[in-house]
mmCIF file of C-alpha atoms and ligand atoms in Angstrom:
data_model
loop_
_atom_site.group_PDB
_atom_site.id
_atom_site.type_symbol
_atom_site.label_atom_id
_atom_site.label_comp_id
_atom_site.label_asym_id
_atom_site.label_seq_id
_atom_site.Cartn_x
_atom_site.Cartn_y
_atom_site.Cartn_z
ATOM 1 C CA MET S 1 -4.938 17.855 -8.357
ATOM 2 C CA ARG S 2 -2.910 20.949 -9.642
ATOM 3 C CA LYS S 3 -4.200 24.410 -11.049
ATOM 4 C CA SER S 4 -3.992 24.050 -15.614
ATOM 5 C CA TYR S 5 -1.307 27.166 -16.119
ATOM 6 C CA ASP S 6 -2.784 27.509 -19.213
ATOM 7 C CA ASN S 7 -0.431 30.902 -19.966
ATOM 8 C CA ILE S 8 2.860 27.976 -19.734
ATOM 9 C CA ASN S 9 3.657 26.246 -22.353
ATOM 10 C CA ASN S 10 3.782 22.524 -22.286
ATOM 11 C CA LYS S 11 6.277 21.123 -19.436
ATOM 12 C CA PHE S 12 5.788 22.758 -16.160
ATOM 13 C CA PRO S 13 7.601 20.619 -14.185
ATOM 14 C CA THR S 14 5.697 18.787 -12.092
ATOM 15 C CA LYS S 15 4.533 15.216 -10.778
ATOM 16 C CA ASP S 16 0.615 15.786 -10.254
ATOM 17 C CA ILE S 17 -1.870 15.243 -13.371
ATOM 18 C CA THR S 18 -2.867 18.516 -14.279
ATOM 19 C CA PRO S 19 -6.577 18.937 -15.598
ATOM 20 C CA ASP S 20 -4.304 19.335 -19.480
ATOM 21 C CA ASP S 21 -2.629 16.162 -18.667
ATOM 22 C CA ILE S 22 -6.571 14.611 -18.612
ATOM 23 C CA SER S 23 -7.504 16.493 -21.886
ATOM 24 C CA ASN S 24 -4.361 16.052 -23.876
ATOM 25 C CA LYS S 25 -1.524 13.789 -23.014
ATOM 26 C CA ILE S 26 -3.770 10.713 -21.107
ATOM 27 C CA LYS S 27 -7.529 11.435 -22.727
ATOM 28 C CA LEU S 28 -7.470 7.365 -23.426
ATOM 29 C CA VAL S 29 -6.422 6.141 -20.251
ATOM 30 C CA SER S 30 -8.795 9.084 -18.160
ATOM 31 C CA ASN S 31 -11.706 7.651 -20.263
ATOM 32 C CA LYS S 32 -14.002 6.870 -17.770
ATOM 33 C CA LYS S 33 -16.064 5.083 -20.541
ATOM 34 C CA ARG S 34 -14.220 2.457 -21.114
ATOM 35 C CA LYS S 35 -15.986 -1.010 -20.032
ATOM 36 C CA LYS S 36 -14.132 -2.256 -16.832
ATOM 37 C CA ASN S 37 -14.359 -5.762 -17.483
ATOM 38 C CA ILE S 38 -11.208 -7.657 -19.354
ATOM 39 C CA LYS S 39 -11.779 -10.596 -20.291
ATOM 40 C CA ILE S 40 -8.717 -12.607 -20.752
ATOM 41 C CA LYS S 41 -10.440 -16.640 -21.098
ATOM 42 C CA LYS S 42 -13.509 -18.118 -21.151
ATOM 43 C CA ASN S 43 -15.363 -16.465 -17.380
ATOM 44 C CA LEU S 44 -11.466 -15.192 -16.738
ATOM 45 C CA GLY S 45 -10.989 -11.620 -16.232
ATOM 46 C CA PHE S 46 -10.130 -8.980 -14.331
ATOM 47 C CA SER S 47 -13.940 -7.358 -13.479
ATOM 48 C CA ASN S 48 -15.159 -5.117 -10.716
ATOM 49 C CA LYS S 49 -16.230 -8.401 -9.163
ATOM 50 C CA CYS S 50 -13.317 -10.258 -9.546
ATOM 51 C CA ILE S 51 -9.882 -10.123 -8.126
ATOM 52 C CA PRO S 52 -7.643 -12.680 -9.999
ATOM 53 C CA LEU S 53 -4.240 -14.116 -7.882
ATOM 54 C CA ILE S 54 -1.676 -14.235 -9.927
ATOM 55 C CA CYS S 55 0.976 -16.888 -8.266
ATOM 56 C CA GLY S 56 3.680 -18.925 -9.592
ATOM 57 C CA PRO S 57 7.447 -19.213 -8.410
ATOM 58 C CA ASN S 58 9.632 -15.635 -9.252
ATOM 59 C CA GLY S 59 10.857 -18.221 -12.428
ATOM 60 C CA LEU S 60 9.520 -21.216 -14.028
ATOM 61 C CA GLU S 61 12.552 -23.469 -13.235
ATOM 62 C CA SER S 62 11.771 -26.510 -14.098
ATOM 63 C CA LEU S 63 8.528 -28.364 -16.158
ATOM 64 C CA LYS S 64 8.359 -30.410 -12.878
ATOM 65 C CA LEU S 65 8.130 -27.428 -10.904
ATOM 66 C CA GLY S 66 5.535 -25.501 -12.897
ATOM 67 C CA LEU S 67 3.378 -29.054 -13.355
ATOM 68 C CA SER S 68 2.592 -29.029 -9.663
ATOM 69 C CA PHE S 69 2.488 -25.408 -8.749
ATOM 70 C CA ALA S 70 -0.043 -25.737 -11.687
ATOM 71 C CA LYS S 71 -1.706 -28.906 -9.483
ATOM 72 C CA PHE S 72 -1.386 -26.575 -6.561
ATOM 73 C CA ILE S 73 -3.268 -23.860 -7.553
ATOM 74 C CA ASN S 74 -5.825 -25.602 -9.525
ATOM 75 C CA LYS S 75 -6.449 -27.420 -6.472
ATOM 76 C CA LEU S 76 -7.260 -24.169 -4.828
ATOM 77 C CA ASN S 77 -9.777 -23.439 -7.289
ATOM 78 C CA LEU S 78 -7.391 -20.198 -8.723
ATOM 79 C CA ASN S 79 -6.006 -20.219 -12.258
ATOM 80 C CA PHE S 80 -3.662 -17.224 -12.886
ATOM 81 C CA MET S 81 -0.236 -18.743 -12.846
ATOM 82 C CA ARG S 82 3.026 -16.969 -13.580
ATOM 83 C CA VAL S 83 5.160 -18.735 -16.159
ATOM 84 C CA HIS S 84 7.897 -16.167 -16.558
ATOM 85 C CA ILE S 85 10.913 -17.513 -18.338
ATOM 86 C CA PHE S 86 12.973 -14.271 -18.918
ATOM 87 C CA LYS S 87 14.617 -12.646 -15.897
ATOM 88 C CA PRO S 88 15.846 -9.316 -15.591
ATOM 89 C CA LEU S 89 19.040 -9.131 -13.039
ATOM 90 C CA THR S 90 20.504 -5.605 -11.748
ATOM 91 C CA PHE S 91 23.209 -7.197 -12.337
ATOM 92 C CA PRO S 92 25.033 -8.742 -15.021
ATOM 93 C CA TYR S 93 26.828 -11.637 -13.813
ATOM 94 C CA ARG S 94 24.407 -14.847 -13.656
ATOM 95 C CA SER S 95 25.405 -17.276 -11.114
ATOM 96 C CA ARG S 96 23.994 -20.647 -12.032
ATOM 97 C CA GLN S 97 22.008 -20.362 -9.136
ATOM 98 C CA TYR S 98 20.216 -17.132 -10.219
ATOM 99 C CA SER S 99 19.519 -18.512 -14.385
ATOM 100 C CA GLU S 100 17.144 -17.620 -15.903
ATOM 101 C CA ALA S 101 15.356 -20.594 -18.466
ATOM 102 C CA GLY S 102 15.431 -18.471 -21.186
ATOM 103 C CA ILE S 103 13.860 -19.287 -24.858
ATOM 104 C CA ASN S 104 14.115 -22.825 -23.596
ATOM 105 C CA GLY S 105 11.612 -22.985 -21.495
ATOM 106 C CA ILE S 106 8.785 -22.342 -23.738
ATOM 107 C CA GLU S 107 8.099 -26.478 -24.706
ATOM 108 C CA TRP S 108 7.505 -26.345 -20.783
ATOM 109 C CA ILE S 109 5.131 -24.014 -21.122
ATOM 110 C CA LYS S 110 3.334 -25.756 -23.763
ATOM 111 C CA GLU S 111 3.388 -28.914 -22.015
ATOM 112 C CA ILE S 112 1.793 -27.172 -18.462
ATOM 113 C CA ARG S 113 -0.389 -25.956 -21.024
ATOM 114 C CA LYS S 114 -1.419 -29.021 -22.210
ATOM 115 C CA GLN S 115 -1.737 -30.106 -19.400
ATOM 116 C CA PHE S 116 -4.317 -27.247 -17.814
ATOM 117 C CA PRO S 117 -5.936 -26.203 -21.224
ATOM 118 C CA SER S 118 -7.487 -23.404 -19.020
ATOM 119 C CA MET S 119 -4.994 -22.328 -17.006
ATOM 120 C CA VAL S 120 -4.071 -18.220 -17.799
ATOM 121 C CA LEU S 121 -0.372 -17.832 -18.008
ATOM 122 C CA ILE S 122 1.215 -15.272 -17.203
ATOM 123 C CA CYS S 123 5.217 -14.684 -18.382
ATOM 124 C CA GLU S 124 7.174 -11.110 -18.869
ATOM 125 C CA ILE S 125 8.168 -10.292 -21.935
ATOM 126 C CA THR S 126 11.790 -8.486 -21.908
ATOM 127 C CA GLU S 127 12.805 -8.170 -25.555
ATOM 128 C CA LEU S 128 11.113 -8.566 -28.502
ATOM 129 C CA GLN S 129 12.156 -11.208 -30.678
ATOM 130 C CA HIS S 130 10.208 -13.177 -28.320
ATOM 131 C CA LEU S 131 7.304 -10.957 -28.844
ATOM 132 C CA GLU S 132 5.543 -13.876 -31.536
ATOM 133 C CA ILE S 133 6.567 -17.264 -30.080
ATOM 134 C CA LEU S 134 5.075 -15.949 -26.336
ATOM 135 C CA ALA S 135 1.625 -14.574 -27.689
ATOM 136 C CA LYS S 136 1.223 -18.112 -29.442
ATOM 137 C CA ASN S 137 2.474 -19.912 -26.009
ATOM 138 C CA VAL S 138 0.949 -17.412 -23.550
ATOM 139 C CA ASP S 139 -2.445 -16.106 -21.986
ATOM 140 C CA ILE S 140 -1.052 -12.529 -20.740
ATOM 141 C CA LEU S 141 2.556 -10.783 -21.169
ATOM 142 C CA GLN S 142 3.998 -8.627 -18.027
ATOM 143 C CA ILE S 143 5.452 -6.105 -18.777
ATOM 144 C CA GLY S 144 8.347 -5.144 -15.914
ATOM 145 C CA THR S 145 9.259 -2.471 -14.310
ATOM 146 C CA ARG S 146 12.415 -1.635 -15.565
ATOM 147 C CA ASN S 147 10.624 -1.503 -19.792
ATOM 148 C CA MET S 148 7.567 0.830 -18.236
ATOM 149 C CA GLN S 149 9.388 3.173 -20.937
ATOM 150 C CA ASN S 150 10.924 1.341 -23.332
ATOM 151 C CA PHE S 151 7.547 2.723 -25.705
ATOM 152 C CA GLU S 152 8.695 0.391 -28.801
ATOM 153 C CA LEU S 153 8.334 -2.673 -27.135
ATOM 154 C CA LEU S 154 4.939 -0.935 -25.393
ATOM 155 C CA ARG S 155 3.937 -0.157 -29.210
ATOM 156 C CA GLU S 156 4.413 -3.509 -30.706
ATOM 157 C CA CYS S 157 2.912 -5.417 -27.546
ATOM 158 C CA SER S 158 0.032 -3.402 -28.484
ATOM 159 C CA LYS S 159 0.135 -3.978 -31.547
ATOM 160 C CA SER S 160 -0.465 -7.710 -30.784
ATOM 161 C CA LYS S 161 -3.745 -7.832 -29.105
ATOM 162 C CA MET S 162 -2.507 -9.494 -26.816
ATOM 163 C CA PRO S 163 -3.711 -8.983 -22.598
ATOM 164 C CA LEU S 164 -0.802 -6.678 -21.675
ATOM 165 C CA ILE S 165 0.290 -6.498 -17.686
ATOM 166 C CA LEU S 166 2.115 -3.014 -17.266
ATOM 167 C CA LYS S 167 4.360 -2.252 -14.138
ATOM 168 C CA ARG S 168 4.740 1.010 -12.422
ATOM 169 C CA HIS S 169 9.205 1.680 -12.992
ATOM 170 C CA PHE S 170 9.916 1.760 -9.228
ATOM 171 C CA GLY S 171 11.395 5.469 -9.912
ATOM 172 C CA SER S 172 8.298 6.128 -12.011
ATOM 173 C CA SER S 173 5.208 8.938 -11.001
ATOM 174 C CA ILE S 174 1.943 7.527 -11.417
ATOM 175 C CA ARG S 175 1.473 10.982 -14.414
ATOM 176 C CA ASP S 176 4.343 9.022 -15.702
ATOM 177 C CA LEU S 177 2.889 5.077 -15.934
ATOM 178 C CA LEU S 178 -0.460 6.334 -16.847
ATOM 179 C CA GLY S 179 1.827 8.048 -20.202
ATOM 180 C CA ALA S 180 3.392 4.590 -20.320
ATOM 181 C CA ALA S 181 -0.527 2.983 -20.695
ATOM 182 C CA GLU S 182 -1.589 5.730 -23.000
ATOM 183 C CA HIS S 183 0.894 4.473 -25.646
ATOM 184 C CA ILE S 184 -0.307 1.149 -25.578
ATOM 185 C CA LEU S 185 -4.037 2.143 -25.671
ATOM 186 C CA LEU S 186 -3.259 4.923 -28.351
ATOM 187 C CA ASP S 187 -1.718 1.883 -30.527
ATOM 188 C CA GLY S 188 -5.538 0.085 -30.020
ATOM 189 C CA ASN S 189 -5.108 -2.530 -27.444
ATOM 190 C CA ASP S 190 -7.080 -2.147 -24.170
ATOM 191 C CA LYS S 191 -6.486 -4.986 -22.963
ATOM 192 C CA LEU S 192 -4.062 -3.601 -20.249
ATOM 193 C CA ILE S 193 -3.444 -4.146 -16.295
ATOM 194 C CA LEU S 194 -1.545 -1.750 -14.748
ATOM 195 C CA CYS S 195 0.412 -2.428 -11.772
ATOM 196 C CA GLU S 196 2.403 -1.546 -8.134
ATOM 197 C CA ARG S 197 5.412 -3.240 -7.437
ATOM 198 C CA GLY S 198 6.749 -0.898 -4.697
ATOM 199 C CA ILE S 199 8.999 2.467 -4.938
ATOM 200 C CA VAL S 200 12.674 3.360 -4.480
ATOM 201 C CA ALA S 201 11.713 5.762 -0.742
ATOM 202 C CA PRO S 202 14.053 5.315 2.441
ATOM 203 C CA HIS S 203 14.125 1.750 3.607
ATOM 204 C CA THR S 204 12.165 1.268 6.397
ATOM 205 C CA HIS S 205 13.125 -0.501 9.279
ATOM 206 C CA ARG S 206 15.224 -3.454 7.488
ATOM 207 C CA ASP S 207 17.591 -3.515 4.321
ATOM 208 C CA THR S 208 15.637 -6.457 3.593
ATOM 209 C CA SER S 209 12.188 -3.963 2.331
ATOM 210 C CA ARG S 210 14.244 -3.328 -1.055
ATOM 211 C CA TYR S 211 10.750 -1.026 -2.614
ATOM 212 C CA MET S 212 7.861 0.308 -0.503
ATOM 213 C CA LEU S 213 4.523 -0.842 -2.115
ATOM 214 C CA ASP S 214 2.344 2.677 -2.579
ATOM 215 C CA ILE S 215 -1.038 1.400 -1.907
ATOM 216 C CA GLN S 216 -2.080 4.818 -1.910
ATOM 217 C CA SER S 217 -1.781 4.338 -5.588
ATOM 218 C CA ILE S 218 -4.606 2.030 -5.765
ATOM 219 C CA PRO S 219 -6.898 4.410 -4.882
ATOM 220 C CA ALA S 220 -5.281 7.329 -7.097
ATOM 221 C CA ILE S 221 -4.913 6.168 -9.849
ATOM 222 C CA LYS S 222 -8.536 4.571 -9.499
ATOM 223 C CA GLU S 223 -9.327 8.907 -9.463
ATOM 224 C CA ILE S 224 -7.950 8.725 -13.017
ATOM 225 C CA THR S 225 -8.616 5.401 -14.941
ATOM 226 C CA ASN S 226 -10.678 2.957 -14.661
ATOM 227 C CA LEU S 227 -8.126 0.548 -15.599
ATOM 228 C CA PRO S 228 -7.706 -2.054 -14.164
ATOM 229 C CA ILE S 229 -4.363 -2.039 -11.150
ATOM 230 C CA ILE S 230 -3.254 -4.995 -9.123
ATOM 231 C CA SER S 231 -0.136 -5.313 -6.554
ATOM 232 C CA ASP S 232 2.401 -6.852 -5.756
ATOM 233 C CA PRO S 233 3.628 -6.805 -2.490
ATOM 234 C CA SER S 234 6.282 -9.828 -2.995
ATOM 235 C CA HIS S 235 8.654 -7.595 -5.764
ATOM 236 C CA ALA S 236 7.576 -4.263 -3.557
ATOM 237 C CA SER S 237 8.879 -5.849 -0.369
ATOM 238 C CA PHE S 238 11.525 -8.753 -1.116
ATOM 239 C CA TRP S 239 9.912 -9.987 2.478
ATOM 240 C CA ALA S 240 7.749 -13.002 2.627
ATOM 241 C CA PRO S 241 6.623 -12.333 5.910
ATOM 242 C CA TRP S 242 5.200 -8.581 5.056
ATOM 243 C CA VAL S 243 3.729 -10.291 1.842
ATOM 244 C CA THR S 244 0.779 -11.246 3.872
ATOM 245 C CA PRO S 245 -0.555 -8.201 4.775
ATOM 246 C CA LEU S 246 0.485 -6.003 2.354
ATOM 247 C CA ALA S 247 -1.602 -8.112 0.331
ATOM 248 C CA LYS S 248 -4.235 -7.793 2.314
ATOM 249 C CA ALA S 249 -4.265 -4.366 2.956
ATOM 250 C CA SER S 250 -3.891 -4.370 -0.906
ATOM 251 C CA ILE S 251 -6.719 -5.825 -2.056
ATOM 252 C CA ALA S 252 -8.278 -4.317 1.081
ATOM 253 C CA ALA S 253 -7.380 -0.372 -0.607
ATOM 254 C CA GLY S 254 -9.874 -1.582 -4.084
ATOM 255 C CA ALA S 255 -6.279 -3.550 -5.930
ATOM 256 C CA ASP S 256 -8.261 -5.492 -8.659
ATOM 257 C CA GLY S 257 -5.852 -8.075 -8.618
ATOM 258 C CA LEU S 258 -2.262 -8.889 -6.913
ATOM 259 C CA ILE S 259 1.061 -10.922 -7.463
ATOM 260 C CA ILE S 260 2.123 -13.088 -4.811
ATOM 261 C CA GLU S 261 5.069 -15.772 -5.722
ATOM 262 C CA SER S 262 5.125 -18.910 -3.815
ATOM 263 C CA HIS S 263 7.967 -21.691 -4.210
ATOM 264 C CA PRO S 264 7.299 -24.822 -2.543
ATOM 265 C CA GLU S 265 10.659 -24.237 -1.004
ATOM 266 C CA PRO S 266 10.920 -20.838 -0.825
ATOM 267 C CA SER S 267 14.407 -20.908 0.363
ATOM 268 C CA LYS S 268 15.401 -22.943 -2.644
ATOM 269 C CA SER S 269 14.106 -19.678 -4.955
ATOM 270 C CA LYS S 270 16.318 -19.353 -8.102
ATOM 271 C CA VAL S 271 15.796 -15.749 -7.457
ATOM 272 C CA ASP S 272 14.558 -13.781 -4.919
ATOM 273 C CA PRO S 273 14.744 -16.630 -2.555
ATOM 274 C CA LEU S 274 13.637 -14.502 0.910
ATOM 275 C CA GLN S 275 9.953 -13.056 -0.802
ATOM 276 C CA PRO S 276 8.057 -16.527 -2.018
ATOM 277 C CA LEU S 277 5.694 -17.710 0.378
ATOM 278 C CA ASN S 278 5.379 -21.357 0.906
ATOM 279 C CA TYR S 279 2.475 -23.771 0.400
ATOM 280 C CA ASN S 280 1.383 -22.982 3.894
ATOM 281 C CA GLU S 281 1.791 -19.683 3.941
ATOM 282 C CA PHE S 282 0.092 -19.298 0.965
ATOM 283 C CA LYS S 283 -3.539 -20.920 1.740
ATOM 284 C CA LYS S 284 -3.331 -18.981 4.643
ATOM 285 C CA LEU S 285 -3.264 -15.609 3.000
ATOM 286 C CA LEU S 286 -5.740 -17.202 0.308
ATOM 287 C CA ILE S 287 -8.658 -18.163 3.175
ATOM 288 C CA SER S 288 -7.355 -14.181 4.386
ATOM 289 C CA LEU S 289 -8.114 -13.081 0.933
ATOM 290 C CA LYS S 290 -11.163 -15.053 0.608
ATOM 291 C CA LYS S 291 -13.226 -12.887 3.165
ATOM 292 C CA ILE S 292 -11.646 -9.800 2.444
ATOM 293 C CA ALA S 293 -13.000 -9.756 -1.377
ATOM 294 C CA LYS S 294 -16.501 -11.006 0.247
ATOM 295 C CA ALA S 295 -16.661 -8.062 2.656
ATOM 296 C CA ASP S 296 -16.133 -6.170 -0.577
ATOM 297 C CA ASN S 297 -19.054 -8.053 -2.900
ATOM 298 C CA ARG S 298 -16.026 -9.449 -4.486
ATOM 299 C CA GLN S 299 -14.239 -12.645 -5.293
ATOM 300 C CA ILE S 300 -10.961 -14.123 -5.424
ATOM 301 C CA ILE S 301 -10.212 -16.637 -8.716
HETATM 302 C C1 PEP I 401 8.314 -10.684 -11.689
HETATM 303 O O1 PEP I 401 7.514 -10.095 -12.103
HETATM 304 O O2 PEP I 401 9.366 -10.846 -11.760
HETATM 305 C C2 PEP I 401 8.843 -8.832 -11.928
HETATM 306 C C3 PEP I 401 10.714 -9.634 -12.571
HETATM 307 O O3 PEP I 401 8.681 -7.693 -11.469
HETATM 308 P P1 PEP I 401 9.138 -6.012 -12.254
HETATM 309 O O4 PEP I 401 9.615 -6.437 -12.673
HETATM 310 O O5 PEP I 401 8.122 -5.688 -10.556
HETATM 311 O O6 PEP I 401 10.434 -6.162 -10.945
HETATM 312 MN MN1 MN I 402 11.930 -10.798 -9.595
#
């Protein structure tokens, strides 16, 4: 940790977290007295013992896909499912292929909930106007990498008291991520889960590796906060064959949960078809993750 430069007012340019940050800028985030457990529903939540495996297709493409995916993971005794109906894209041109369900997808979410009432549903929120309806119909709101510092969105999501997943922006330092987290805690919501999803770095080996999963951020973040930190190797690697080893490495490094994309026919996935695991790959990964978790006295849920 860099020593504090007490005599320099404010703004010393650094990526590192100083003792001054800890006592003045991220004092809620860095409070290690905060309870670690975040209960989501019934006996499901984030804790030292449980590792939620959040899975699903990139986007909720249809009700049929949503229901069949829910059925698939229900049989595997998994409980946390992505139901993303809003998909921010880097470029504004949405081909028919790269479509998103949009607000009409709420009806699909309601039906999935009706048929799988104990399932924990996660959806990204991209606009404040959707907060109320999403809060009514899902269990966790995800704030995507591109909105990490959209402070108004953070503040309103915090006030909703919904459990939140805050993804690290791909260009941000851990300090910036924790600063954004402090905004959320300050508004009174401490059901907050942080997510490492890959950062910008020179391409590693092939240009499908769009981002680099910063596994080191997991222990680094744990040094400072006891907010859960989960890992999303799907969005980091962009490349299904690398998702399995990176998921295993994340759990071994102490991640408190995972986001894994899976799709019955990955090549037909409407968004990012290179990154979802097919069902067999997913089942195989689950077997390995259970072993790694067990070695650490933890459990995949
Ligand atoms: C996602 O999880 O679907 C997503 C868009 O993630 P990110 O914000 O990390 O790109
Ligand atoms: Mn995505």
